[in-house]
mmCIF file of N, CA, C and O in Angstrom:
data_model
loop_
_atom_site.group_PDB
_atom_site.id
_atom_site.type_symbol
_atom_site.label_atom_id
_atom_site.label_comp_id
_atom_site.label_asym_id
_atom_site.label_seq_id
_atom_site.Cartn_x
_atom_site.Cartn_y
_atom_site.Cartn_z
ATOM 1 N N UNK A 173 32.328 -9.824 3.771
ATOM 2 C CA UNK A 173 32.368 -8.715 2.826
ATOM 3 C C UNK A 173 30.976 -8.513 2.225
ATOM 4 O O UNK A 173 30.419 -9.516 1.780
ATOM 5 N N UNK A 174 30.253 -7.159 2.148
ATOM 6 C CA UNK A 174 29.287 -6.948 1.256
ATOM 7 C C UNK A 174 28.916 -7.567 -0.021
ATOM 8 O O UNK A 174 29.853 -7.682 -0.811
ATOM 9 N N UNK A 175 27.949 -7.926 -0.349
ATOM 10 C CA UNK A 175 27.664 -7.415 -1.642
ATOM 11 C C UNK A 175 28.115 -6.566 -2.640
ATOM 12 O O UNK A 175 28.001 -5.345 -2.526
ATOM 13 N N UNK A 176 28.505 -6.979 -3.395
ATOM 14 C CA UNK A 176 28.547 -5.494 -4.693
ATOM 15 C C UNK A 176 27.490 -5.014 -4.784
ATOM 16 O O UNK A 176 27.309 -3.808 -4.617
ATOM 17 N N UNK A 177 26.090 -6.265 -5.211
ATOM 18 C CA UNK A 177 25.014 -5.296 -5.478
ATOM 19 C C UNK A 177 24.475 -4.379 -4.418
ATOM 20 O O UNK A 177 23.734 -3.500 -4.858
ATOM 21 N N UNK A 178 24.650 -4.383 -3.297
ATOM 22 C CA UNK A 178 24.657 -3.775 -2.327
ATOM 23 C C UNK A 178 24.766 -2.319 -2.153
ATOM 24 O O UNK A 178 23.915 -1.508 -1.789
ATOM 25 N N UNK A 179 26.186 -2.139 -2.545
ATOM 26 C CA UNK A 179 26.444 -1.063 -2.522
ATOM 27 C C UNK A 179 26.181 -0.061 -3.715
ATOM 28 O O UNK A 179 26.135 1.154 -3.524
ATOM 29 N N UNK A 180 25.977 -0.760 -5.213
ATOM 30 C CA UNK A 180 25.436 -0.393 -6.251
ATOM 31 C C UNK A 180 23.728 0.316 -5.799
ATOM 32 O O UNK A 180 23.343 1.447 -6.096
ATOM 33 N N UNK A 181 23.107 -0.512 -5.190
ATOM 34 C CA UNK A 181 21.799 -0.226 -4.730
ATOM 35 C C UNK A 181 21.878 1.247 -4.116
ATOM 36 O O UNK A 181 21.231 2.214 -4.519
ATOM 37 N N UNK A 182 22.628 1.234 -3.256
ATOM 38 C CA UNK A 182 23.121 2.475 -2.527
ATOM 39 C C UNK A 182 23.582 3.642 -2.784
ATOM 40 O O UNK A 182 23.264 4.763 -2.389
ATOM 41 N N UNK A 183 24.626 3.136 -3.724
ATOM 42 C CA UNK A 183 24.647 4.454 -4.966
ATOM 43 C C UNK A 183 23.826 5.086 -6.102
ATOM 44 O O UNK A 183 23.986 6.179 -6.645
ATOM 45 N N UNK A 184 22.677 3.894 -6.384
ATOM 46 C CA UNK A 184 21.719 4.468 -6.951
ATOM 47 C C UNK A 184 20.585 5.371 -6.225
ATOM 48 O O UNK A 184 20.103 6.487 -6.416
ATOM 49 N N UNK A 185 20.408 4.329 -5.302
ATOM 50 C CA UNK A 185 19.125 5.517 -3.874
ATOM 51 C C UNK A 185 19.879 6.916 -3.620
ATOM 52 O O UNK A 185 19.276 7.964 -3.386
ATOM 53 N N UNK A 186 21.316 6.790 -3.699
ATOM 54 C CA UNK A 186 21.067 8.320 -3.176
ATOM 55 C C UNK A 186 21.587 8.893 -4.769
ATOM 56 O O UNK A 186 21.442 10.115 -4.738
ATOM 57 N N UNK A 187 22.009 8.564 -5.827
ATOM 58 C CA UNK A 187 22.219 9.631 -7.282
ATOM 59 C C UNK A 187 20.699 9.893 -7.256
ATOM 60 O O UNK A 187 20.429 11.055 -7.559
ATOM 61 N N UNK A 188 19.541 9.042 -6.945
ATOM 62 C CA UNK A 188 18.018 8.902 -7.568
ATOM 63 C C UNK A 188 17.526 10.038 -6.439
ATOM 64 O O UNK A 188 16.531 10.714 -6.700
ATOM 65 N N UNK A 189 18.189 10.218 -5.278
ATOM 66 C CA UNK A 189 17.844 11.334 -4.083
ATOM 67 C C UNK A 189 18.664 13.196 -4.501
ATOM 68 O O UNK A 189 18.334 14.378 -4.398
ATOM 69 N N UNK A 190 19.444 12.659 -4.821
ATOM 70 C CA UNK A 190 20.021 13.945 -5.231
ATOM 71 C C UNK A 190 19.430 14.434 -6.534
ATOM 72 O O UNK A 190 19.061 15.599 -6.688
ATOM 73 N N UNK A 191 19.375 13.762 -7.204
ATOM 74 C CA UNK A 191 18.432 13.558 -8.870
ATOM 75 C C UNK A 191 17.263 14.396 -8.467
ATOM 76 O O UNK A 191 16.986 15.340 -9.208
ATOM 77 N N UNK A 192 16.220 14.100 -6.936
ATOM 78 C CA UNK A 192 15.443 14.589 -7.389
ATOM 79 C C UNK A 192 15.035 15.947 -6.289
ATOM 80 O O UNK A 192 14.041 16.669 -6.210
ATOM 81 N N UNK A 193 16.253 15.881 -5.562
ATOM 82 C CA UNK A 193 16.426 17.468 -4.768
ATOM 83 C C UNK A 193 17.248 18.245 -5.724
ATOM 84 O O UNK A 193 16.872 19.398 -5.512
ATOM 85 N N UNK A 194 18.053 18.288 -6.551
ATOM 86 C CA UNK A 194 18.113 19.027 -7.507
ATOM 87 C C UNK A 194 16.826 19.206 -8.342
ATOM 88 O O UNK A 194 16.254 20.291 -8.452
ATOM 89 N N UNK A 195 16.444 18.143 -8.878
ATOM 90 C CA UNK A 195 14.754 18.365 -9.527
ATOM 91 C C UNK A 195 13.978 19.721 -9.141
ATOM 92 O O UNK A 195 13.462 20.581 -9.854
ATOM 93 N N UNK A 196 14.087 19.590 -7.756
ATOM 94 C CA UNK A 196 12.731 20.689 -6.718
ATOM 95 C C UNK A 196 13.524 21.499 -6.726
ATOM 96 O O UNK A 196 12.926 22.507 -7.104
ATOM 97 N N UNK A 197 14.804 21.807 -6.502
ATOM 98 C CA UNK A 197 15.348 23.345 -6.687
ATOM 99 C C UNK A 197 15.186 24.133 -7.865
ATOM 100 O O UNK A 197 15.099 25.342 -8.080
ATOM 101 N N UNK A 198 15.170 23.098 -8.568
ATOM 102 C CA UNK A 198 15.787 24.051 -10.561
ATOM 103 C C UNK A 198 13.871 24.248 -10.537
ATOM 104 O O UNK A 198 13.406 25.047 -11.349
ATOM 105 N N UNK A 199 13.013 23.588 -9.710
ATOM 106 C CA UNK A 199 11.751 24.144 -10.131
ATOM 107 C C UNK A 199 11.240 25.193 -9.133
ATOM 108 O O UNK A 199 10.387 26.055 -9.342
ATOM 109 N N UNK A 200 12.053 24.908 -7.804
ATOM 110 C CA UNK A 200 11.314 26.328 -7.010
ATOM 111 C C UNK A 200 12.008 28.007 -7.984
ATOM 112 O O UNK A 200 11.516 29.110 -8.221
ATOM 113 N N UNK A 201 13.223 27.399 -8.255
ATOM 114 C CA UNK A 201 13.821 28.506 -8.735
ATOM 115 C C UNK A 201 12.870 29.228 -9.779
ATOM 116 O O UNK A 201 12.488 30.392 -9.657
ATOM 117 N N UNK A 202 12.518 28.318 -10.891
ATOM 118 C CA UNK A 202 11.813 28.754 -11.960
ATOM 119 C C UNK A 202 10.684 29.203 -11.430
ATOM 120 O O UNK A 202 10.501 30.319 -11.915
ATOM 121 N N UNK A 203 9.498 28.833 -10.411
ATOM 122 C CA UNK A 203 8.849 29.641 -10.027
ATOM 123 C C UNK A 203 9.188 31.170 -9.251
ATOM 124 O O UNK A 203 8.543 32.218 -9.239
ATOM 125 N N UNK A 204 10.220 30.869 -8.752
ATOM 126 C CA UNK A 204 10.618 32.412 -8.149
ATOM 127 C C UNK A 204 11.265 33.346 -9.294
ATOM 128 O O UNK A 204 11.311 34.573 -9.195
ATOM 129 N N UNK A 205 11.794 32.561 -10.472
ATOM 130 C CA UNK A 205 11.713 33.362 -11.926
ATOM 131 C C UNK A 205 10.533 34.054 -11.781
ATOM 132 O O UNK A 205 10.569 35.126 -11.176
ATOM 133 N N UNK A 206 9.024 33.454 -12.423
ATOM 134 C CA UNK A 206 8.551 33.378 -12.660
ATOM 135 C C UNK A 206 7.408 34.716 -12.159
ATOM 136 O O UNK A 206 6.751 35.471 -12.876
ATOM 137 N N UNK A 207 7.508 34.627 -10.529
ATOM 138 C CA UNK A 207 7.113 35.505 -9.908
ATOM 139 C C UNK A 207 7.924 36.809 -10.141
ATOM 140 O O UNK A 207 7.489 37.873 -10.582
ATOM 141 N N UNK A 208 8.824 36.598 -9.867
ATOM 142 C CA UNK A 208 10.160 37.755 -10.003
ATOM 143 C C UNK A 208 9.461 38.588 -11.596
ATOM 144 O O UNK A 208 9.198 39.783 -11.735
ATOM 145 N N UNK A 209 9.337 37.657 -12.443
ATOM 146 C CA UNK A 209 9.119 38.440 -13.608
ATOM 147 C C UNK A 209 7.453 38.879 -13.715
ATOM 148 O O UNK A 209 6.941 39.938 -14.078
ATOM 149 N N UNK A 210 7.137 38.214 -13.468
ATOM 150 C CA UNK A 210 5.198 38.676 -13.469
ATOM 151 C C UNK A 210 5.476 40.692 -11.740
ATOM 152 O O UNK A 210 5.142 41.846 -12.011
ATOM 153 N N UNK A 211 5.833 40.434 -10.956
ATOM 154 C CA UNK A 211 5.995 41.600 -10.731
ATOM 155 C C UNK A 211 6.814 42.520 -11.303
ATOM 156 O O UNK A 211 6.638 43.731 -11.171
ATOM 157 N N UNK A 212 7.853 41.945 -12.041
ATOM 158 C CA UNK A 212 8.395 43.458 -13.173
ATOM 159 C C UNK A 212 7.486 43.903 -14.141
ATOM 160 O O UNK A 212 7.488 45.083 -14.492
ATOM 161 N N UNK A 213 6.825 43.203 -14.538
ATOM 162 C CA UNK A 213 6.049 43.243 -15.498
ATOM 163 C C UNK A 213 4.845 44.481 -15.518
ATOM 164 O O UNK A 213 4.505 45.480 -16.152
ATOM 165 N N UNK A 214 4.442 43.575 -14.247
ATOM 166 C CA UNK A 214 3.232 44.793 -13.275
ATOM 167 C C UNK A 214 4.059 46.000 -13.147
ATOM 168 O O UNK A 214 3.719 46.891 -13.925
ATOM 169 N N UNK A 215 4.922 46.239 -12.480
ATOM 170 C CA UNK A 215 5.527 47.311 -12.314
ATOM 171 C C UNK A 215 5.739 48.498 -13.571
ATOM 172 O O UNK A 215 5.735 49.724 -13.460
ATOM 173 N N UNK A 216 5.962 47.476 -15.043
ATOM 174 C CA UNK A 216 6.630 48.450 -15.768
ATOM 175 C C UNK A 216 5.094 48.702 -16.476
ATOM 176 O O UNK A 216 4.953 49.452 -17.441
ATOM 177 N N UNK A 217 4.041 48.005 -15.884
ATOM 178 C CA UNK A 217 2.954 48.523 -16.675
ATOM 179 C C UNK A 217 2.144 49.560 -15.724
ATOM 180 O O UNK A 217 1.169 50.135 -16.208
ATOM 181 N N UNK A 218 2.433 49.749 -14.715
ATOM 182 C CA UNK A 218 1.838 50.382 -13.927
ATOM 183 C C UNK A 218 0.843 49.942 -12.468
ATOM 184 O O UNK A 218 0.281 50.552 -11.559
ATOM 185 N N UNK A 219 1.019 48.599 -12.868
ATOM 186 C CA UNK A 219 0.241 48.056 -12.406
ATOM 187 C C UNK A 219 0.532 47.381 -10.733
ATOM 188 O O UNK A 219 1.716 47.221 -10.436
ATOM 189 N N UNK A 220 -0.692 46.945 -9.529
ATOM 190 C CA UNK A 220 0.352 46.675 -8.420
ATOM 191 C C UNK A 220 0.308 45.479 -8.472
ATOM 192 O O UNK A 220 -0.791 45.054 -8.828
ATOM 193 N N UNK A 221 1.602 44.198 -8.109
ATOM 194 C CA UNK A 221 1.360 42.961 -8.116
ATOM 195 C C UNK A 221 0.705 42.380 -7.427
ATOM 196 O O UNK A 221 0.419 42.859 -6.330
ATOM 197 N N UNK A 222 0.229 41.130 -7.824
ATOM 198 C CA UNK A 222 -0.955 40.488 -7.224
ATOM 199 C C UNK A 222 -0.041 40.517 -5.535
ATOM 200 O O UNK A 222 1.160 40.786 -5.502
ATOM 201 N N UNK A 223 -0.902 40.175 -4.154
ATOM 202 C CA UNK A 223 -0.553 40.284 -3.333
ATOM 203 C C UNK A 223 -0.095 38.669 -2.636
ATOM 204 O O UNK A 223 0.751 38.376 -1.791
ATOM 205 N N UNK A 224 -1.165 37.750 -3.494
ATOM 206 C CA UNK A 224 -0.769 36.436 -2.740
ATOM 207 C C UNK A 224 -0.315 35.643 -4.509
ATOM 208 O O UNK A 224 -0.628 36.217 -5.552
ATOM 209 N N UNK A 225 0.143 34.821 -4.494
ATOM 210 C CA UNK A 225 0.641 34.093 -5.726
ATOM 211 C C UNK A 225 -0.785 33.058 -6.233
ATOM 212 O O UNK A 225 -1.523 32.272 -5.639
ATOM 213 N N UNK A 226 -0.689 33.498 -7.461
ATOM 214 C CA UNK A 226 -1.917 32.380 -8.092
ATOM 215 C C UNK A 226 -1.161 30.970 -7.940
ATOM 216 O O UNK A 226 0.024 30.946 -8.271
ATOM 217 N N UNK A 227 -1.798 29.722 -7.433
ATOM 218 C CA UNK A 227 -1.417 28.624 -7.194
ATOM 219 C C UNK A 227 -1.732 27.977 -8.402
ATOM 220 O O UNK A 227 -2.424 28.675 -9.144
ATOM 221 N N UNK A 228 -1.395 26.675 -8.906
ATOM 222 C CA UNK A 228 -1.753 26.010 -10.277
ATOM 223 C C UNK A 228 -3.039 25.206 -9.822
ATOM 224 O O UNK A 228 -3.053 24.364 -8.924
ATOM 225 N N UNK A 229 -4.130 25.610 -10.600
ATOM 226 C CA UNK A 229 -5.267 24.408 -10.089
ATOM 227 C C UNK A 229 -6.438 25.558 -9.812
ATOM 228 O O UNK A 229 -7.535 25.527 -10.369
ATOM 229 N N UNK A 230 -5.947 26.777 -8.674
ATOM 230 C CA UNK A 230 -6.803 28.264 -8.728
ATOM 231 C C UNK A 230 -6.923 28.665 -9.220
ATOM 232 O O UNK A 230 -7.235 29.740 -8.709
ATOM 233 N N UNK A 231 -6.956 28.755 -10.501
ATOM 234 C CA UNK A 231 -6.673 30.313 -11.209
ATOM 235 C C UNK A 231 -8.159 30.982 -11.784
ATOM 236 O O UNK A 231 -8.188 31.742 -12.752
ATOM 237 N N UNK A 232 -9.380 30.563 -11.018
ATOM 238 C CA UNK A 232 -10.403 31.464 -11.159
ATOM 239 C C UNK A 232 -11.119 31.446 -12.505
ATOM 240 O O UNK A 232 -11.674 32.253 -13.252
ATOM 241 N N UNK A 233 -10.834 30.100 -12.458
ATOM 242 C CA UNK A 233 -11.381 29.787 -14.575
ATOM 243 C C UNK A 233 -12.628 28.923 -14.376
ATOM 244 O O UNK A 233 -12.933 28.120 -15.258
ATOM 245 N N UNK A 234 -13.273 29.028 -13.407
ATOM 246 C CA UNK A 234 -14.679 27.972 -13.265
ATOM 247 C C UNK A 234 -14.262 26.510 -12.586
ATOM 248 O O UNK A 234 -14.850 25.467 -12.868
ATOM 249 N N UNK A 235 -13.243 26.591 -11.721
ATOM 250 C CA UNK A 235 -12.983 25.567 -10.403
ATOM 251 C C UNK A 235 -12.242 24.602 -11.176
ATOM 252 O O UNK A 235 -11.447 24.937 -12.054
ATOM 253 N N UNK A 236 -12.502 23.359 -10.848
ATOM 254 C CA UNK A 236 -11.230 22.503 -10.569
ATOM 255 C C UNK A 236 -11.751 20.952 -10.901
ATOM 256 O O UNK A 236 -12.588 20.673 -11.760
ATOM 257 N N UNK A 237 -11.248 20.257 -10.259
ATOM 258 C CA UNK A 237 -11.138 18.611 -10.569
ATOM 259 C C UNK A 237 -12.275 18.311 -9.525
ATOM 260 O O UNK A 237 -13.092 17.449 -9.850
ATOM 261 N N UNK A 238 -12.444 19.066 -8.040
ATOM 262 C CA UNK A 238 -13.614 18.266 -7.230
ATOM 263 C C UNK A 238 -15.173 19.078 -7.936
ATOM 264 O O UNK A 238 -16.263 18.506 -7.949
ATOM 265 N N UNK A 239 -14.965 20.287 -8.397
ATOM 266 C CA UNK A 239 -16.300 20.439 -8.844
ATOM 267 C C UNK A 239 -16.806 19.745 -9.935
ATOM 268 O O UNK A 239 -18.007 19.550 -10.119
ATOM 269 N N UNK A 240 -15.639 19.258 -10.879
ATOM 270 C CA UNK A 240 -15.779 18.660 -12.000
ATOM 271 C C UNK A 240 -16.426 16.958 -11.555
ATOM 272 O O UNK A 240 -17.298 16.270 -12.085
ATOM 273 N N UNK A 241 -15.525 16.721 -10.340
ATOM 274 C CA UNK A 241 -16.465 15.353 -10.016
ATOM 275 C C UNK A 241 -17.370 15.344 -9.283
ATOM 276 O O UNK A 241 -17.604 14.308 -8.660
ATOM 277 N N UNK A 242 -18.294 16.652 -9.086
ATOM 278 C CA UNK A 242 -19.389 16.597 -7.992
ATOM 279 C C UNK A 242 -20.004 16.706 -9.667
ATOM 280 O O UNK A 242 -20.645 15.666 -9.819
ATOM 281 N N UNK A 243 -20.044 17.219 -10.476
ATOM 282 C CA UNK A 243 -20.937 17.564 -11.362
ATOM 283 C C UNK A 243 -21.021 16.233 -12.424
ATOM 284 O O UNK A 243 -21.852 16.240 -13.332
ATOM 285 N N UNK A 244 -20.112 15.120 -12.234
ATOM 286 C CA UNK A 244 -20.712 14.197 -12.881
ATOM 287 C C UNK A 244 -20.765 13.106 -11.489
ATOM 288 O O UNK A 244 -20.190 12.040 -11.710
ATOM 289 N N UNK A 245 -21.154 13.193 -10.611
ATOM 290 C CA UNK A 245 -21.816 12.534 -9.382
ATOM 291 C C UNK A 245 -23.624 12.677 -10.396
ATOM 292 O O UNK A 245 -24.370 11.824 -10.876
ATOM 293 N N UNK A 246 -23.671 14.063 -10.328
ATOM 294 C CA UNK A 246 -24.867 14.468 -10.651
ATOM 295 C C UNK A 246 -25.421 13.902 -11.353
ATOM 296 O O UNK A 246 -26.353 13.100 -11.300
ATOM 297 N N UNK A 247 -24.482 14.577 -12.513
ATOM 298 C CA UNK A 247 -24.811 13.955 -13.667
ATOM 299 C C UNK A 247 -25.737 12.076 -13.993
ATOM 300 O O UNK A 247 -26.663 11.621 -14.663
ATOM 301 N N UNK A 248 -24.642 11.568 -12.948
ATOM 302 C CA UNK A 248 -25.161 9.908 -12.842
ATOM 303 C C UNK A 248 -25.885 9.557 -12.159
ATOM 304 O O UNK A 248 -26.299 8.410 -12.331
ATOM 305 N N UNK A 249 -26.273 10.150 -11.331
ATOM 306 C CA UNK A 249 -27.352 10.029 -10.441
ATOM 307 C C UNK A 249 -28.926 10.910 -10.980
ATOM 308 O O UNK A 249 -29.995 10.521 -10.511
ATOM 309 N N UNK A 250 -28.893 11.982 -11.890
ATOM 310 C CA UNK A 250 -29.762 12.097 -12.415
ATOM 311 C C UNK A 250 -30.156 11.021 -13.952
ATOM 312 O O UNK A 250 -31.244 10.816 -14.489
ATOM 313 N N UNK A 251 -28.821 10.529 -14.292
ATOM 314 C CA UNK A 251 -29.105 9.730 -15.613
ATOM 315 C C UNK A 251 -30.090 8.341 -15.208
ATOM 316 O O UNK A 251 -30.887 7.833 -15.998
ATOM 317 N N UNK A 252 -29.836 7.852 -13.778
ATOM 318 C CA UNK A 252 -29.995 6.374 -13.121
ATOM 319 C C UNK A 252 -31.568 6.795 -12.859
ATOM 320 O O UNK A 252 -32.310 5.816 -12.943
ATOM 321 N N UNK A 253 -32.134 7.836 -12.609
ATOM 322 C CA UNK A 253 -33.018 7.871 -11.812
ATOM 323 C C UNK A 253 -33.816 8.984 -12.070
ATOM 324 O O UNK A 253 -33.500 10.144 -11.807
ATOM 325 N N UNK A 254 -35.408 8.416 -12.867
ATOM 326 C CA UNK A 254 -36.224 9.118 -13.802
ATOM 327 C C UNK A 254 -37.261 10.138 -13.201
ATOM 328 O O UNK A 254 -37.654 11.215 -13.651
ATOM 329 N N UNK A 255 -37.615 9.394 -11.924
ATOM 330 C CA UNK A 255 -38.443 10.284 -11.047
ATOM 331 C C UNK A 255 -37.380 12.085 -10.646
ATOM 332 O O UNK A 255 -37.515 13.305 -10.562
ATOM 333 N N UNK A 256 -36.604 11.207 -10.557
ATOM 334 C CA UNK A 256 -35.598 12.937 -9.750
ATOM 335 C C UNK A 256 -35.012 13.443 -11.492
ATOM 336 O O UNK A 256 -35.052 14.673 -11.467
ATOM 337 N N UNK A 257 -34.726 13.180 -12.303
ATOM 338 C CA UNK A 257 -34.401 13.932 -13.078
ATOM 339 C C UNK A 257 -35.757 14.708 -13.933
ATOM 340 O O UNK A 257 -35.732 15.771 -14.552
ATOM 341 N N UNK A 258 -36.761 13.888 -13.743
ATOM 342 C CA UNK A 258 -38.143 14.792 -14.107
ATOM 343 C C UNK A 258 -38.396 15.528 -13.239
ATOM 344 O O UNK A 258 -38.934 16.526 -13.718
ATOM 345 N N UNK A 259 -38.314 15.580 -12.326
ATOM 346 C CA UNK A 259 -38.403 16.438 -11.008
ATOM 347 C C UNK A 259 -37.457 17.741 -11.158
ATOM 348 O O UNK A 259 -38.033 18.822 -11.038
ATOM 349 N N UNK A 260 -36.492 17.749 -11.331
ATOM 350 C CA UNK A 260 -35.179 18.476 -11.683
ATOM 351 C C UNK A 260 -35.386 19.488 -12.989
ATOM 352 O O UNK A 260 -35.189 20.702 -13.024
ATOM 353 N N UNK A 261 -35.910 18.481 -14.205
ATOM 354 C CA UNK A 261 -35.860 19.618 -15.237
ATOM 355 C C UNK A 261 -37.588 20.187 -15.247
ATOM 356 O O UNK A 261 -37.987 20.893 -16.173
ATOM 357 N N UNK A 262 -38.246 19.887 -14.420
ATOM 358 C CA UNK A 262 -39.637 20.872 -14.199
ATOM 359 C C UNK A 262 -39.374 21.869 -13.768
ATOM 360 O O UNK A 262 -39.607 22.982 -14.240
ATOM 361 N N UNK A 263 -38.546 21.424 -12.245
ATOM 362 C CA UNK A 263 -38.116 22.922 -11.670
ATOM 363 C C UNK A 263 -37.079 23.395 -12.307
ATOM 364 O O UNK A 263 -36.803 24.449 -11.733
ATOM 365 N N UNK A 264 -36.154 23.175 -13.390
ATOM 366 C CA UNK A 264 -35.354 24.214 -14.005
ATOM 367 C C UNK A 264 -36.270 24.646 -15.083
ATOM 368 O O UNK A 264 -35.905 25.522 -15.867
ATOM 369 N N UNK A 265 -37.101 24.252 -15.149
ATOM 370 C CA UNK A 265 -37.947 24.789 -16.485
ATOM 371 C C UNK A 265 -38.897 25.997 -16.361
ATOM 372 O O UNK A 265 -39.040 26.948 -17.130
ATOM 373 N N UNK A 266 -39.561 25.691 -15.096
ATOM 374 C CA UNK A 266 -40.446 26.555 -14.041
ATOM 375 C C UNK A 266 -39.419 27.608 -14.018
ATOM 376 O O UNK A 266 -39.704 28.705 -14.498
ATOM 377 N N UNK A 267 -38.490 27.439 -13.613
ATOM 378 C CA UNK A 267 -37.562 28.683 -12.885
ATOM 379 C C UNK A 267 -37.250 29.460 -14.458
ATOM 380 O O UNK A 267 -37.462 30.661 -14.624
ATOM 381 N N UNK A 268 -36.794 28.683 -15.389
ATOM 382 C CA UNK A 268 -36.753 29.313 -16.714
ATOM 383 C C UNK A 268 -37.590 29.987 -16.926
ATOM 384 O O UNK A 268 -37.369 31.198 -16.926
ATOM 385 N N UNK A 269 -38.721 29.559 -17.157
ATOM 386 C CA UNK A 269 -39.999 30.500 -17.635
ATOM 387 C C UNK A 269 -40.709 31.625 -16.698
ATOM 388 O O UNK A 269 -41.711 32.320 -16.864
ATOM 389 N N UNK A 270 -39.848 31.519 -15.735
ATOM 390 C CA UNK A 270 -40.368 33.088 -14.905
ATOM 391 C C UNK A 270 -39.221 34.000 -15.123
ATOM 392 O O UNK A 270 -39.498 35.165 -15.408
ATOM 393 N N UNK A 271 -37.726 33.584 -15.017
ATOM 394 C CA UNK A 271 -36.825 34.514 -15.527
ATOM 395 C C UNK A 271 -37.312 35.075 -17.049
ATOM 396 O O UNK A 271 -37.104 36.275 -17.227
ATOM 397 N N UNK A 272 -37.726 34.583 -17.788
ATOM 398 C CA UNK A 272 -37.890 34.809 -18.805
ATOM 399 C C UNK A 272 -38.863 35.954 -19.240
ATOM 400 O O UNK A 272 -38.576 36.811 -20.076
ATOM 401 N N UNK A 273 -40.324 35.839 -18.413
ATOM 402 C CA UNK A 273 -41.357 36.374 -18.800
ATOM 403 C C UNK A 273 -41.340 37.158 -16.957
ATOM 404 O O UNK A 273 -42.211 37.055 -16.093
ATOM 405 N N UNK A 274 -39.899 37.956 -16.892
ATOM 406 C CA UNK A 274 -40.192 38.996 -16.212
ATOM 407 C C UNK A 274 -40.339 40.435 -16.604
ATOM 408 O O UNK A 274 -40.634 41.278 -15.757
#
């Protein structure tokens, strides 16, 4: 004969499986809310809806998590190292002072 805990295990893996395919439905749904209502919206303003869906992470606000870690790559690699960061703010300085005094 089995285990009890056995089958307890079993009934938890799949309540914890159904738990979390219900999870992803009640959230695709809310995004297809979501869309559903951002094109009424457009519509009742006149407006045409976007054609592809803004994704979370895109939304055109000055990038994301890899530019954010290329820019403190930089960042540490200009802090470590005196020759290239003097090097760096001459030529942003150079480049400053001709935008400037055009």
């Amino acid at each position: 004969m089995p285990d009890p805990s056995f089958y307890a295990q079993q009934a938890a893996q799949q309540a914890s499986r159904q738990a979390q395919q219900q999870a992803q439905q009640a959230h695709q749904q809310a995004v297809r809310a979501h869309q559903q209502a951002v094109r009424d919206a457009a519509q009742q303003r006149g407006h045409r809806p976007p054609s592809t869906p803004v994704r979370a992470g895109h939304r055109g606000r000055g990038g994301g998590l890899v530019p954010f870690l290329l820019l403190v790559v930089v960042a540490v690699v200009l802090a470590r190292d005196a020759a290239l960061r003097h090097s760096v703010l001459g030529s942003l300085e150079h480049l400053l002072t001709k935008v400037l005094h055009r």
